[in-house]
Coordinates of C-alpha atoms and ligand atoms in Angstrom, one line a residue:
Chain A
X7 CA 2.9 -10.4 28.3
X8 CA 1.3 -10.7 31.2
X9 CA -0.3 -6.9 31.1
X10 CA -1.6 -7.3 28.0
X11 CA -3.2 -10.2 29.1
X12 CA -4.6 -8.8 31.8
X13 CA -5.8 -5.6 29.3
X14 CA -7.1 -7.6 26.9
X15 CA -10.2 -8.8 28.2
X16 CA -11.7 -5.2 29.1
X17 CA -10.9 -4.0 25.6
X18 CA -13.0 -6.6 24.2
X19 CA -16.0 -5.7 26.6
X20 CA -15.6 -1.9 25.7
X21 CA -15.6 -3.1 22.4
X22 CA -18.5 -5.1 22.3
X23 CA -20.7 -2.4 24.5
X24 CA -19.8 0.5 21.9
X25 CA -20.7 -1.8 19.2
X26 CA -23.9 -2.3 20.5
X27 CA -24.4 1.7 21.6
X28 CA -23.6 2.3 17.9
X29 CA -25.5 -0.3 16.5
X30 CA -28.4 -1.1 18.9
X31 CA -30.5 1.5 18.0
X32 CA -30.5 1.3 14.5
X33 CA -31.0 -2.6 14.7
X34 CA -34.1 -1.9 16.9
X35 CA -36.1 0.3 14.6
X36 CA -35.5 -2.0 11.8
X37 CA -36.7 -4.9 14.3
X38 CA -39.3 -2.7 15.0
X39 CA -40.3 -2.5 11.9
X40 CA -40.5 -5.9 11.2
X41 CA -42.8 -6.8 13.8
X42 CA -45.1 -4.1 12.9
X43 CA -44.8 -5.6 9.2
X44 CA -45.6 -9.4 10.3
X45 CA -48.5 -7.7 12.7
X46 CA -49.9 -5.7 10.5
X47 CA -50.1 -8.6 7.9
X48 CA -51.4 -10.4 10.0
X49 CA -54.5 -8.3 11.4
X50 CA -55.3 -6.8 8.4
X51 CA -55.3 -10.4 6.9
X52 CA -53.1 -8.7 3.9
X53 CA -52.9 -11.7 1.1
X54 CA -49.8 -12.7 0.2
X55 CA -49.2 -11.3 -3.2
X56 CA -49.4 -7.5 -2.1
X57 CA -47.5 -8.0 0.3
X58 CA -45.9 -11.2 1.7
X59 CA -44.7 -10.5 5.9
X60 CA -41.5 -11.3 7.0
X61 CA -41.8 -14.9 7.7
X62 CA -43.6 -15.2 4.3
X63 CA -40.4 -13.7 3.0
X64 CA -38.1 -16.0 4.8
X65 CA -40.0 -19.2 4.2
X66 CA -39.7 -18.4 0.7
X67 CA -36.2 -17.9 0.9
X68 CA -35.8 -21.1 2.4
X69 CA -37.0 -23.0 0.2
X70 CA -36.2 -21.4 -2.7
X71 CA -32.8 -20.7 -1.7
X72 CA -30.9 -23.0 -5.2
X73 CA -32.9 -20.7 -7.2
X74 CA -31.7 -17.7 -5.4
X75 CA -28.5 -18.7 -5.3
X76 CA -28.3 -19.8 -9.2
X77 CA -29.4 -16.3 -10.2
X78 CA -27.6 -14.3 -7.4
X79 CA -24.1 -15.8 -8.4
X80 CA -24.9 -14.6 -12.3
X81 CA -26.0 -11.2 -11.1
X82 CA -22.9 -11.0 -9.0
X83 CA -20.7 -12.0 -12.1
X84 CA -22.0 -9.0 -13.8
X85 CA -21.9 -6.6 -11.3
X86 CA -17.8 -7.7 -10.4
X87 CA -17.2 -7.6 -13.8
X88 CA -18.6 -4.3 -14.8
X89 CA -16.9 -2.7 -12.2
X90 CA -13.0 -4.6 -12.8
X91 CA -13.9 -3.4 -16.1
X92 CA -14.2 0.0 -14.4
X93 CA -11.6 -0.2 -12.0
X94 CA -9.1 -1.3 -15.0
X95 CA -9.9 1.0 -17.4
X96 CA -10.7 4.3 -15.2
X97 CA -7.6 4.7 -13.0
X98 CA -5.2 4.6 -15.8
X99 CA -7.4 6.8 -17.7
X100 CA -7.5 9.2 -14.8
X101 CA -3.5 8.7 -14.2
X102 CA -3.5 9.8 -18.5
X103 CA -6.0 12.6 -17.8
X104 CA -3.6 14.4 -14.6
X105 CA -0.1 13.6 -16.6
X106 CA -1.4 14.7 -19.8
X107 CA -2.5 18.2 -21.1
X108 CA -4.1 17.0 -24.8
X109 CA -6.0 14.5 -22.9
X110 CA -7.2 16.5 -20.0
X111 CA -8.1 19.1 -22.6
X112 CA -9.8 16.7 -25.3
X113 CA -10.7 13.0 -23.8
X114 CA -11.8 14.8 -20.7
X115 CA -14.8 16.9 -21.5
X116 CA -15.9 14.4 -24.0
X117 CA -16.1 11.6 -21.3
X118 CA -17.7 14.5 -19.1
X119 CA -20.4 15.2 -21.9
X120 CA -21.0 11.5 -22.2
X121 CA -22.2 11.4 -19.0
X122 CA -24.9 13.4 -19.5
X123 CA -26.4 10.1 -21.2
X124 CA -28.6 8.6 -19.0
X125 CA -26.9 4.8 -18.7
X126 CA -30.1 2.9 -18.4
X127 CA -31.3 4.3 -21.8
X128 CA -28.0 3.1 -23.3
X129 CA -29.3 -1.0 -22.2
X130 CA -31.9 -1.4 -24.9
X131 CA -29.3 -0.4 -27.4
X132 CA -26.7 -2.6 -25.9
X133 CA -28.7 -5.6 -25.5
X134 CA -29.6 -5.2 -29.3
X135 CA -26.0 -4.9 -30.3
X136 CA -24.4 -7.6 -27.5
X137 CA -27.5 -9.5 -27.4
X138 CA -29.3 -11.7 -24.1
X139 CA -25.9 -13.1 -22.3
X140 CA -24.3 -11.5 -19.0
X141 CA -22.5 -9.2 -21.8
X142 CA -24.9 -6.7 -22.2
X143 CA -25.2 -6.0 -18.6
X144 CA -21.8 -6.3 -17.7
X145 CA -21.2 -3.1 -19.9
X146 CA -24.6 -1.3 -18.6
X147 CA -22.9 -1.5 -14.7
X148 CA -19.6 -0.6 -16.5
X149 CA -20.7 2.2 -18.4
X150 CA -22.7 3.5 -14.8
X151 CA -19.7 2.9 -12.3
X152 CA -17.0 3.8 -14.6
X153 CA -17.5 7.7 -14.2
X154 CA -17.5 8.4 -10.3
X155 CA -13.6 6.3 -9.9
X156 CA -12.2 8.3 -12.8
X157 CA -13.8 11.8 -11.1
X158 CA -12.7 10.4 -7.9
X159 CA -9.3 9.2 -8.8
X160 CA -8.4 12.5 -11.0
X161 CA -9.6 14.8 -7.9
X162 CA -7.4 12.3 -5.7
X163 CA -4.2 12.4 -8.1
X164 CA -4.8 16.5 -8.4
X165 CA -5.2 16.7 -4.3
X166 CA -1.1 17.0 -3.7
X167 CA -0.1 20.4 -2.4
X168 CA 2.3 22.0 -4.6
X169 CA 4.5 22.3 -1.7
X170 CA 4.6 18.2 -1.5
X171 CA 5.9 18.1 -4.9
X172 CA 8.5 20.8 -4.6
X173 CA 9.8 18.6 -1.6
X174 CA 10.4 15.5 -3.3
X175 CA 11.6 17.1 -6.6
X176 CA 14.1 19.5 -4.1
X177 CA 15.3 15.6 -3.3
X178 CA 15.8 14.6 -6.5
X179 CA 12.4 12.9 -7.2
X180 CA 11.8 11.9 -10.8
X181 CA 8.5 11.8 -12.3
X182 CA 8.0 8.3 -11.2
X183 CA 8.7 8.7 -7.8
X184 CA 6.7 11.6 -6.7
X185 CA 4.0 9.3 -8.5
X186 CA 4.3 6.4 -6.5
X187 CA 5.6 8.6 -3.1
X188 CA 3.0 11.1 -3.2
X189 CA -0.1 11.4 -5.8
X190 CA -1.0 8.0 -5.5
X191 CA -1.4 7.5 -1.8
X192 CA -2.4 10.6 -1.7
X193 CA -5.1 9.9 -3.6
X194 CA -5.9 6.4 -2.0
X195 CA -8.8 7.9 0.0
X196 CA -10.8 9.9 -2.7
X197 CA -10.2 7.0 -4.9
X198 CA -11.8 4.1 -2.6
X199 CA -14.5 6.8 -2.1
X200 CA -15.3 6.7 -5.8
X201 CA -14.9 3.0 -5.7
X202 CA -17.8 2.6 -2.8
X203 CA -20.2 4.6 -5.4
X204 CA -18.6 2.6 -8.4
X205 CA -19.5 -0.3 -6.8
X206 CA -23.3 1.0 -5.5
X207 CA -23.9 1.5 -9.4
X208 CA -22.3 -1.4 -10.5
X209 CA -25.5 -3.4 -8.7
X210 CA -28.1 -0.8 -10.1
X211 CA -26.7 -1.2 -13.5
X212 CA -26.6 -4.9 -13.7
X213 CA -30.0 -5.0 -11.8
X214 CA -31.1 -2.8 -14.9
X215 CA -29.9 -4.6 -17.6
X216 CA -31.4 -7.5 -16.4
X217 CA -34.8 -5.9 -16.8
X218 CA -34.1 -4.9 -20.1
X219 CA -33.7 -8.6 -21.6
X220 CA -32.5 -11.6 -19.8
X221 CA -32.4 -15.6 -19.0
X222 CA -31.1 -15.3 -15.3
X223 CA -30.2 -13.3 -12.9
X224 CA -31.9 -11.6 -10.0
X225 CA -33.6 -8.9 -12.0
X226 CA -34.5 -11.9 -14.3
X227 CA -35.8 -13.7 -11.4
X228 CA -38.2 -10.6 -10.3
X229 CA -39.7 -10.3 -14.2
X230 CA -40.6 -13.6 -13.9
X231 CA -42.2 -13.7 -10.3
X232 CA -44.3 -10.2 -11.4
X233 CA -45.4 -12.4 -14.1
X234 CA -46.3 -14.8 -12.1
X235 CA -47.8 -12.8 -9.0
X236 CA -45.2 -14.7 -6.4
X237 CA -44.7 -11.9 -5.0
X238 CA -43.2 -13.5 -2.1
X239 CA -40.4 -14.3 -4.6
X240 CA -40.1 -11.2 -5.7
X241 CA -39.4 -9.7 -2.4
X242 CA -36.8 -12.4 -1.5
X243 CA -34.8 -11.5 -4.5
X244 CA -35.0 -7.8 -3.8
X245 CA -33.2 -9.3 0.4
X246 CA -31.1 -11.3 -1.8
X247 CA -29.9 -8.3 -3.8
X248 CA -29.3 -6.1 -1.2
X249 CA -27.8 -8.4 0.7
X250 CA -25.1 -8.7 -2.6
X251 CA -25.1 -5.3 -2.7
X252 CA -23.6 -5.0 1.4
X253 CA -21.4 -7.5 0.6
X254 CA -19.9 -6.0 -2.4
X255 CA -19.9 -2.8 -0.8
X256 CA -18.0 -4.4 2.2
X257 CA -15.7 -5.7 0.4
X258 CA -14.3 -2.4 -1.1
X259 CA -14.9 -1.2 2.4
X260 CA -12.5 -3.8 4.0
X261 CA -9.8 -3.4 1.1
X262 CA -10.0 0.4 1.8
X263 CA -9.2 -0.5 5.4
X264 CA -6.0 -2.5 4.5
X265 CA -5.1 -0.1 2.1
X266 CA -5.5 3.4 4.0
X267 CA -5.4 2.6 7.1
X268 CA -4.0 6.0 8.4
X269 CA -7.2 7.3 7.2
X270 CA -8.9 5.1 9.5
X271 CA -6.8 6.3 12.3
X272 CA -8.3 9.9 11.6
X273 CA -12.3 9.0 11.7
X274 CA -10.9 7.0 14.7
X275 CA -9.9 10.2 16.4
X276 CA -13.3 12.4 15.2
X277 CA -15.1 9.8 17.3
Chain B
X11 CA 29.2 15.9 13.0
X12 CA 32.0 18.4 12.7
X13 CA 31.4 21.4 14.5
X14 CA 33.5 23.7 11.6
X15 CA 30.4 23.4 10.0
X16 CA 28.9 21.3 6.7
X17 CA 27.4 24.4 5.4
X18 CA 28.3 25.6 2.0
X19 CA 28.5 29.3 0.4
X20 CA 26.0 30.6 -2.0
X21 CA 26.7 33.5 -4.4
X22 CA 23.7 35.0 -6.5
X23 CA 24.7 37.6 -9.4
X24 CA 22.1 39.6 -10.7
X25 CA 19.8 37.4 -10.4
X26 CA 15.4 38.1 -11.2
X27 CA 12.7 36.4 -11.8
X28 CA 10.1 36.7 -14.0
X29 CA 7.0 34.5 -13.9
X30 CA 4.5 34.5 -16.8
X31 CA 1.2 33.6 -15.8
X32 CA -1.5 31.6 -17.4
X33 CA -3.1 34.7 -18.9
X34 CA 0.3 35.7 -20.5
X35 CA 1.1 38.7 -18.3
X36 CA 4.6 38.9 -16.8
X37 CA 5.7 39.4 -13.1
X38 CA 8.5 40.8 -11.7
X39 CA 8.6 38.8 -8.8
X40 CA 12.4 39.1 -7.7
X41 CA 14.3 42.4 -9.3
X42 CA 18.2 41.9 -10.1
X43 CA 19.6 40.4 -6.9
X44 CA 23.4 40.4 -5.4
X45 CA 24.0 38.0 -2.1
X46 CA 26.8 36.0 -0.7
X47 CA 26.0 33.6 2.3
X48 CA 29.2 32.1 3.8
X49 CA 29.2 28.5 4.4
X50 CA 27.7 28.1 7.8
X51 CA 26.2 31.3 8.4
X52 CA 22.6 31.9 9.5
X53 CA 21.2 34.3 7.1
X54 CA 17.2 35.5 7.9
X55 CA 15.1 37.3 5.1
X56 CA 12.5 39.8 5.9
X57 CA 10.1 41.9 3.6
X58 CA 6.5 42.7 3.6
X59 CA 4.3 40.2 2.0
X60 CA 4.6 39.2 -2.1
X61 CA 8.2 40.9 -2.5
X62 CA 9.7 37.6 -3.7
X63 CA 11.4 36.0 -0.6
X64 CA 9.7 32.5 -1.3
X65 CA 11.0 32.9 -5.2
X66 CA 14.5 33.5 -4.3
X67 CA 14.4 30.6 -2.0
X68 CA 13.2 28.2 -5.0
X69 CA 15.5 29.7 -7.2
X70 CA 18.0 29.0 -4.5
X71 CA 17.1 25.2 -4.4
X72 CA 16.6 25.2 -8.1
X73 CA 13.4 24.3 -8.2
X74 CA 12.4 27.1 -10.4
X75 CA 15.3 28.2 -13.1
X76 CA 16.1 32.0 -13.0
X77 CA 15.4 34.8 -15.4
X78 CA 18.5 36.0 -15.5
X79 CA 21.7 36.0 -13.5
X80 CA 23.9 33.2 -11.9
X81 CA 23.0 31.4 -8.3
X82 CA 26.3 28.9 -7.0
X83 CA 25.2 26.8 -4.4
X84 CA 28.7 25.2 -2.6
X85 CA 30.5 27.0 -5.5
X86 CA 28.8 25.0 -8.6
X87 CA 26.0 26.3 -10.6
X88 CA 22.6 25.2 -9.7
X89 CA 20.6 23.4 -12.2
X90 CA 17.6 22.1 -11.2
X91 CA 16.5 20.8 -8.1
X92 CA 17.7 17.4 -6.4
X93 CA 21.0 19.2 -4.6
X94 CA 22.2 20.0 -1.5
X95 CA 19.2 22.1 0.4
X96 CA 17.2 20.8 2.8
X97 CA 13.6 22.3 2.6
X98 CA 11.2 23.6 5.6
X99 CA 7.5 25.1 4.3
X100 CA 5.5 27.2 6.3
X101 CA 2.6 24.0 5.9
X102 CA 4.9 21.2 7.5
X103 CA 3.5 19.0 4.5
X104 CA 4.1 15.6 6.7
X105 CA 2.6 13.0 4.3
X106 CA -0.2 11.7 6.3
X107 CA -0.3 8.0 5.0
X108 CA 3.5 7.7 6.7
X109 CA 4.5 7.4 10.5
X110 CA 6.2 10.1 12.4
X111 CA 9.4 8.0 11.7
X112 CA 9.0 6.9 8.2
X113 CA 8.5 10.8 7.4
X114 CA 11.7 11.7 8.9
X115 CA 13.2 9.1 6.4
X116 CA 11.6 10.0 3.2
X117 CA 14.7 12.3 1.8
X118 CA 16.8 8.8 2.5
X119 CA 14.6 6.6 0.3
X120 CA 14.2 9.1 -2.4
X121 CA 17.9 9.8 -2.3
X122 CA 19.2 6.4 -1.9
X123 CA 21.4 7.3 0.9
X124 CA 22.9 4.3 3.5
X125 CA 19.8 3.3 5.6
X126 CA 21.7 1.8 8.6
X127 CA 23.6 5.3 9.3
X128 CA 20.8 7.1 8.9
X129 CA 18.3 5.4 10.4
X130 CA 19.9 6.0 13.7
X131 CA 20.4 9.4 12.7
X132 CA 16.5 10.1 12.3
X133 CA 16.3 8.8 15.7
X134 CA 18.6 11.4 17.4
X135 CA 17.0 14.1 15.6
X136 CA 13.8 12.9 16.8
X137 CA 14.9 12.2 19.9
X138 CA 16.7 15.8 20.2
X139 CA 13.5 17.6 19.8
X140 CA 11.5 15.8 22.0
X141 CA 9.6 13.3 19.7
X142 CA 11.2 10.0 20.6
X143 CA 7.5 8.5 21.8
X144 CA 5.9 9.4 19.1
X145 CA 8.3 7.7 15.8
X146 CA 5.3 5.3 15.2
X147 CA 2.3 7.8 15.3
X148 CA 0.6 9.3 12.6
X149 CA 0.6 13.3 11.7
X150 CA -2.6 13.3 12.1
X151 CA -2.3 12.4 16.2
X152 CA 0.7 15.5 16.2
X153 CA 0.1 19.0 17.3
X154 CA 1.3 22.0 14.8
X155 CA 4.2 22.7 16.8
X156 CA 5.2 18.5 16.8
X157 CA 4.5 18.4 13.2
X158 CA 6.8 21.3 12.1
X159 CA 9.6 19.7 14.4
X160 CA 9.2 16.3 12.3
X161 CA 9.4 18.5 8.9
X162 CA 13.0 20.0 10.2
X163 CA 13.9 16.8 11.4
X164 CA 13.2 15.6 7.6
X165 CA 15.1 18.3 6.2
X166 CA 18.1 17.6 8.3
X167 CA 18.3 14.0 8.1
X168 CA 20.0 14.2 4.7
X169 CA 23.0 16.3 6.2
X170 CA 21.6 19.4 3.8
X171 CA 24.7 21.6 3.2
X172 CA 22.1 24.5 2.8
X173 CA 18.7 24.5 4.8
X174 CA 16.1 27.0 3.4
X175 CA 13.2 27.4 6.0
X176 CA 10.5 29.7 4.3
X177 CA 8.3 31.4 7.1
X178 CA 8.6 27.9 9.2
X179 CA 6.8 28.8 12.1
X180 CA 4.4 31.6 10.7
X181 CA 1.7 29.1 11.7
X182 CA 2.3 28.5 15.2
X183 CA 1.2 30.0 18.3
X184 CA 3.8 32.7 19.7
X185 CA 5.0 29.9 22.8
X186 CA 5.6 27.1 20.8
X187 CA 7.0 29.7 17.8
X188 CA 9.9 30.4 20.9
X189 CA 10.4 26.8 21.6
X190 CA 10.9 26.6 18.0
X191 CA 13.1 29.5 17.8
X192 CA 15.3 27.5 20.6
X193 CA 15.5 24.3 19.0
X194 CA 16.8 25.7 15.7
X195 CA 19.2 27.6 17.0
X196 CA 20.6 25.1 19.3
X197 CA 20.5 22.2 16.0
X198 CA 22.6 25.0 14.0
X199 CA 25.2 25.7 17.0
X200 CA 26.0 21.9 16.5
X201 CA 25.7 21.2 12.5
X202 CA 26.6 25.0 11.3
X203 CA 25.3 24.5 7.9
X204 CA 24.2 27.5 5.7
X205 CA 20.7 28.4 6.6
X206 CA 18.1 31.3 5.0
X207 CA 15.1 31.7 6.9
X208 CA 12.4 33.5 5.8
X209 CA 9.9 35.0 8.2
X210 CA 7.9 38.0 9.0
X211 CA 9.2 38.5 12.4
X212 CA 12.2 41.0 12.3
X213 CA 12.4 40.1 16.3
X214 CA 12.8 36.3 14.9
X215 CA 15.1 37.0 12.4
X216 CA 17.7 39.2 14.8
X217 CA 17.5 36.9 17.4
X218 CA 18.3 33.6 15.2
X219 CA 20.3 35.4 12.2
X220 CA 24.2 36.2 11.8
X221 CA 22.9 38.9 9.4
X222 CA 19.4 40.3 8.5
X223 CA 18.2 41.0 5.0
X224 CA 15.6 43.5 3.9
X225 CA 14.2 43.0 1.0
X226 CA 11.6 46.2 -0.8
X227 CA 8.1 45.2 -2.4
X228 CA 7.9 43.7 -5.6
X229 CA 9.7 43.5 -8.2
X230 CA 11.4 42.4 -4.7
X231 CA 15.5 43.9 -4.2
X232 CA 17.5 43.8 -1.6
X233 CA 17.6 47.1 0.6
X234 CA 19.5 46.3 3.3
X235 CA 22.0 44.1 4.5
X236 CA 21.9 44.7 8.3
X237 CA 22.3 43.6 11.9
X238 CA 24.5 45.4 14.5
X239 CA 22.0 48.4 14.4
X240 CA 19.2 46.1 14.5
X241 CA 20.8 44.6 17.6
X242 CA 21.8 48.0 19.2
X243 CA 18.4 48.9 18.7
X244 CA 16.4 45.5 20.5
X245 CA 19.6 45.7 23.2
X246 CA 18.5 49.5 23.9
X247 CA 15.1 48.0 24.5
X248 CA 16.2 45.5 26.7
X249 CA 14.7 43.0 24.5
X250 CA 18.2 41.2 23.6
X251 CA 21.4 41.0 26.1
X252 CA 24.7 41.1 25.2
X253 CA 26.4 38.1 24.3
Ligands
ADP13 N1 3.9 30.7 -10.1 C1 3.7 32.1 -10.1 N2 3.2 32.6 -11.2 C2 2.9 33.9 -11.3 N3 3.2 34.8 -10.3 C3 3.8 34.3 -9.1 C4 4.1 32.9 -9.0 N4 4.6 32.7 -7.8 C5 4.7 33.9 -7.2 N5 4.2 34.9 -8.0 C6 4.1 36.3 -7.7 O1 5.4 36.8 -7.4 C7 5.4 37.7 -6.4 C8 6.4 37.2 -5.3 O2 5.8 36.0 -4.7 P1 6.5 35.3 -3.5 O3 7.9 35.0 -3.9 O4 5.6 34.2 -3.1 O5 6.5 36.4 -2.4 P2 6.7 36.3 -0.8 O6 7.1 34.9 -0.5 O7 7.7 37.3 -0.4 O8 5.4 36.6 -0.1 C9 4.0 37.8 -5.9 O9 3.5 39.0 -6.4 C10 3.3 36.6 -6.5 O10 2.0 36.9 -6.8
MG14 MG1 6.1 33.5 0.7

């Protein structure tokens, strides 16, 4: 007890020091940035509604900040829904497509072809059919984040060596088993990776629909302040987005960490 | 464990293979085939590359059904996989999402055996090729040679009556192939069960095998069943002493 006391405290320093070795730099340019952005604004006397500086920005999302957060949580609903929708429809579609031949053969290349469709030409059509609610949009970032995590999760559920198999069948695995003992966790990493990208086009896709035809929302919110010049506006709901967007992302990130962590153990070890 | 041995005897009868492939041609991978291993003997394959020695192990563990002929494994008939062999790959195929430990004791979850009994078991095996430290690591932290001694440590941790080790240590570099070489041969002086080792080293098999099997190239047959001359000739060479 009393080492790892001792031990503790220098861990935390070293952590602290590489986080800001990896980190630091990449923080300063985009603080560089920043205070060229505010400078330049400033000396050039830029107006406001070309382009607002950073404390422009800020102030506005300040105050505006109910507004932001009104149409932020609506925007988030769409984009978490689209891509549960995803999530719950693609794996077990991917589980069908490596268990079974007719579908791999058949449901396969059709769902290949339709991806040839560009999604965001698909939200006119579906906001005509589903009409001006969340629904609309929830199947635009559905129908854009649904096709990376079945790719991803069919190329993960394929990835077992033959040899793997062989084992566990040579020990009297059924069917079932070598499932649950061997393709799935096998596929765990290539599937979150599709799930990072599902989720990165789960934001675009709702953002899109949005555009299309809408009563709130972020996208909403940016129509309406390029209507109404506040451009200011507009650029705090493109922070506020983004900022959705890292957390989303994040959060797929984090559950990827509990859920594979022998994968983290490897980038650990590249490092 | 019993030092008589918990090998059992295999018997193949005429026994082929034919594979069809995906294009419809046939190959004759394994021609007709005649063997008897003894329970607890140490029986090494060799045979230049694509002659069938992998097929006639899976045939031998059932994974794959034969052609034609009759393979007994412990006197009973195999059919289908999920018997008594333990299996070693040239890859050590270690799943990567498991520890060291919980590697060793996949065949016990999969099989249902007692987990008390054998978890200590897993432990002496581990511990009797040098991995005790490392139960709790990941493959990925292992070296080849480590890894490879965690896949024969899976293999045996079910008390296989038969292990089938298909060019085992192919991979490995030629110190850590005779560290390996060691090992095995000191496991099998204590259990004794049946083995068949496949590898491309004739010096490997002689030194590890009771008796050496050639095989021809495909469609692959048996061409020799030998050892004493084999062993006169490395003991003229100096290579092997008298024992
Ligand atoms: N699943 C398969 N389908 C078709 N041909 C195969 C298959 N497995 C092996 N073969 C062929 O059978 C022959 C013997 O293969 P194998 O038993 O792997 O040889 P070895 O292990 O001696 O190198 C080879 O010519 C190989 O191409
Ligand atoms: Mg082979």
């Amino acid at each position: 007890m009393a080492i790892a006391a001792t031990t503790a405290a220098p861990v935390k320093i070293g952590r602290l020091r590489s986080w800001i070795v990896n980190s630091g730099p990449v923080l300063g340019i985009f603080a560089a940035i920043f205070v060229l952005w505010e400078l330049g604004c400033w000396l050039f006397k830029v107006p406001d509604f070309i382009l607002p500086s950073p404390s422009v920005i800020i102030d506005k999302i300040i105050s505006s900040w109910w507004l932001l957060l009104v149409n932020g949580m609506v925007t988030a609903q769409e984009i978490v829904l689209g891509f549960g929708m995803s999530v719950a429809i693609g794996i077990p579609l991917a589980v069908l497509a490596v268990y079974s031949r007719i579908f791999e053969r058949v449901a396969f290349p059709f769902m290949v072809s339709l991806q040839t469709i560009p999604k965001v030409a698909l939200a006119p059509i579906l906001v005509m059919w589903l009409g001006y609610g969340i629904l609309p949009k929830v199947m635009v970032a559905f129908l854009i984040s649904f096709f990376p995590i079945v790719i991803s999760a069919v190329v993960g559920m394929r990835s077992a060596e033959k040899e793997m198999i062989y084992l566990v069948q040579s020990m009297g695995a059924n069917e079932l088993t070598t499932f649950l003992k061997i393709r799935l966790p096998k596929a765990l990493p290539s599937i979150f990776g599709g799930l990072k990208v599902g989720m990165g086009q789960a934001v675009v896709g709702a953002t899109v629909g949005e555009f299309i035809a809408a009563e709130q929302g972020l996208g909403y919110l940016q129509l309406i302040s390029q209507v109404r010049l506040d451009t200011a506006l507009l650029f705090a709901a493109v922070v506020v987005l983004s900022l959705l967007g890292v957390l989303l992302f994040n959060l797929v990130a984090w559950v990827e960490r509990l859920a594979v962590p022998w994968n983290r153990m490897r980038t650990e070890m590249i490092e | 464990m019993a030092s008589s041995g918990s090998g059992v005897q295999i018997g193949l009868r005429s026994v082929s293979k034919r594979y069809m492939t995906a294009s419809g041609d046939a190959v004759d991978a394994l021609g007709e085939i005649d063997l008897d291993v003894a329970a607890g003997e140490f029986v090494s394959i060799v045979g230049p590359s694509g002659c069938g020695k992998s097929t006639l192990m899976m045939l031998v563990s059932g994974l794959i059904p034969a052609t034609t002929g009759t393979i007994t494994v412990g006197g009973v008939p195999v059919k289908g996989a999920g018997g008594k062999a333990g299996i070693v790959f040239q890859r050590d195929v270690l799943l990567d999402w498991r520890t060291v430990f919980s590697n060793v004791m996949l065949p016990v979850e999969i099989k249902r055996l007692d987990k008390e009994t054998h978890l200590k078991k897993a432990r002496d095996l581990l511990r009797s090729v040098g991995l005790a430290e490392f139960e709790e690591k990941y493959p990925a932290e292992l070296s080849g040679g480590m890894r490879q001694r965690v896949a024969i440590c899976r293999a045996l941790v079910q008390d296989p009556g038969l292990l089938l080790m298909d060019e085992p240590f192919a991979a490995l570099d030629a110190l850590t192939r005779e560290q390996m070489n060691l090992d095995l041969q000191r496991i099998w002086l204590r259990d004794r069960n049946t083995v068949i080792f496949i590898t491309h080293s004739i010096e490997e098999a002689v030194l590890l095998a009771d008796r050496v099997v050639v095989m021809t190239s495909r469609p692959g047959r048996i061409a020799d069943i030998c050892v004493e001359r084999i062993r006169r000739h490395f003991m003229a060479l100096g290579v092997l002493s008298e024992t």
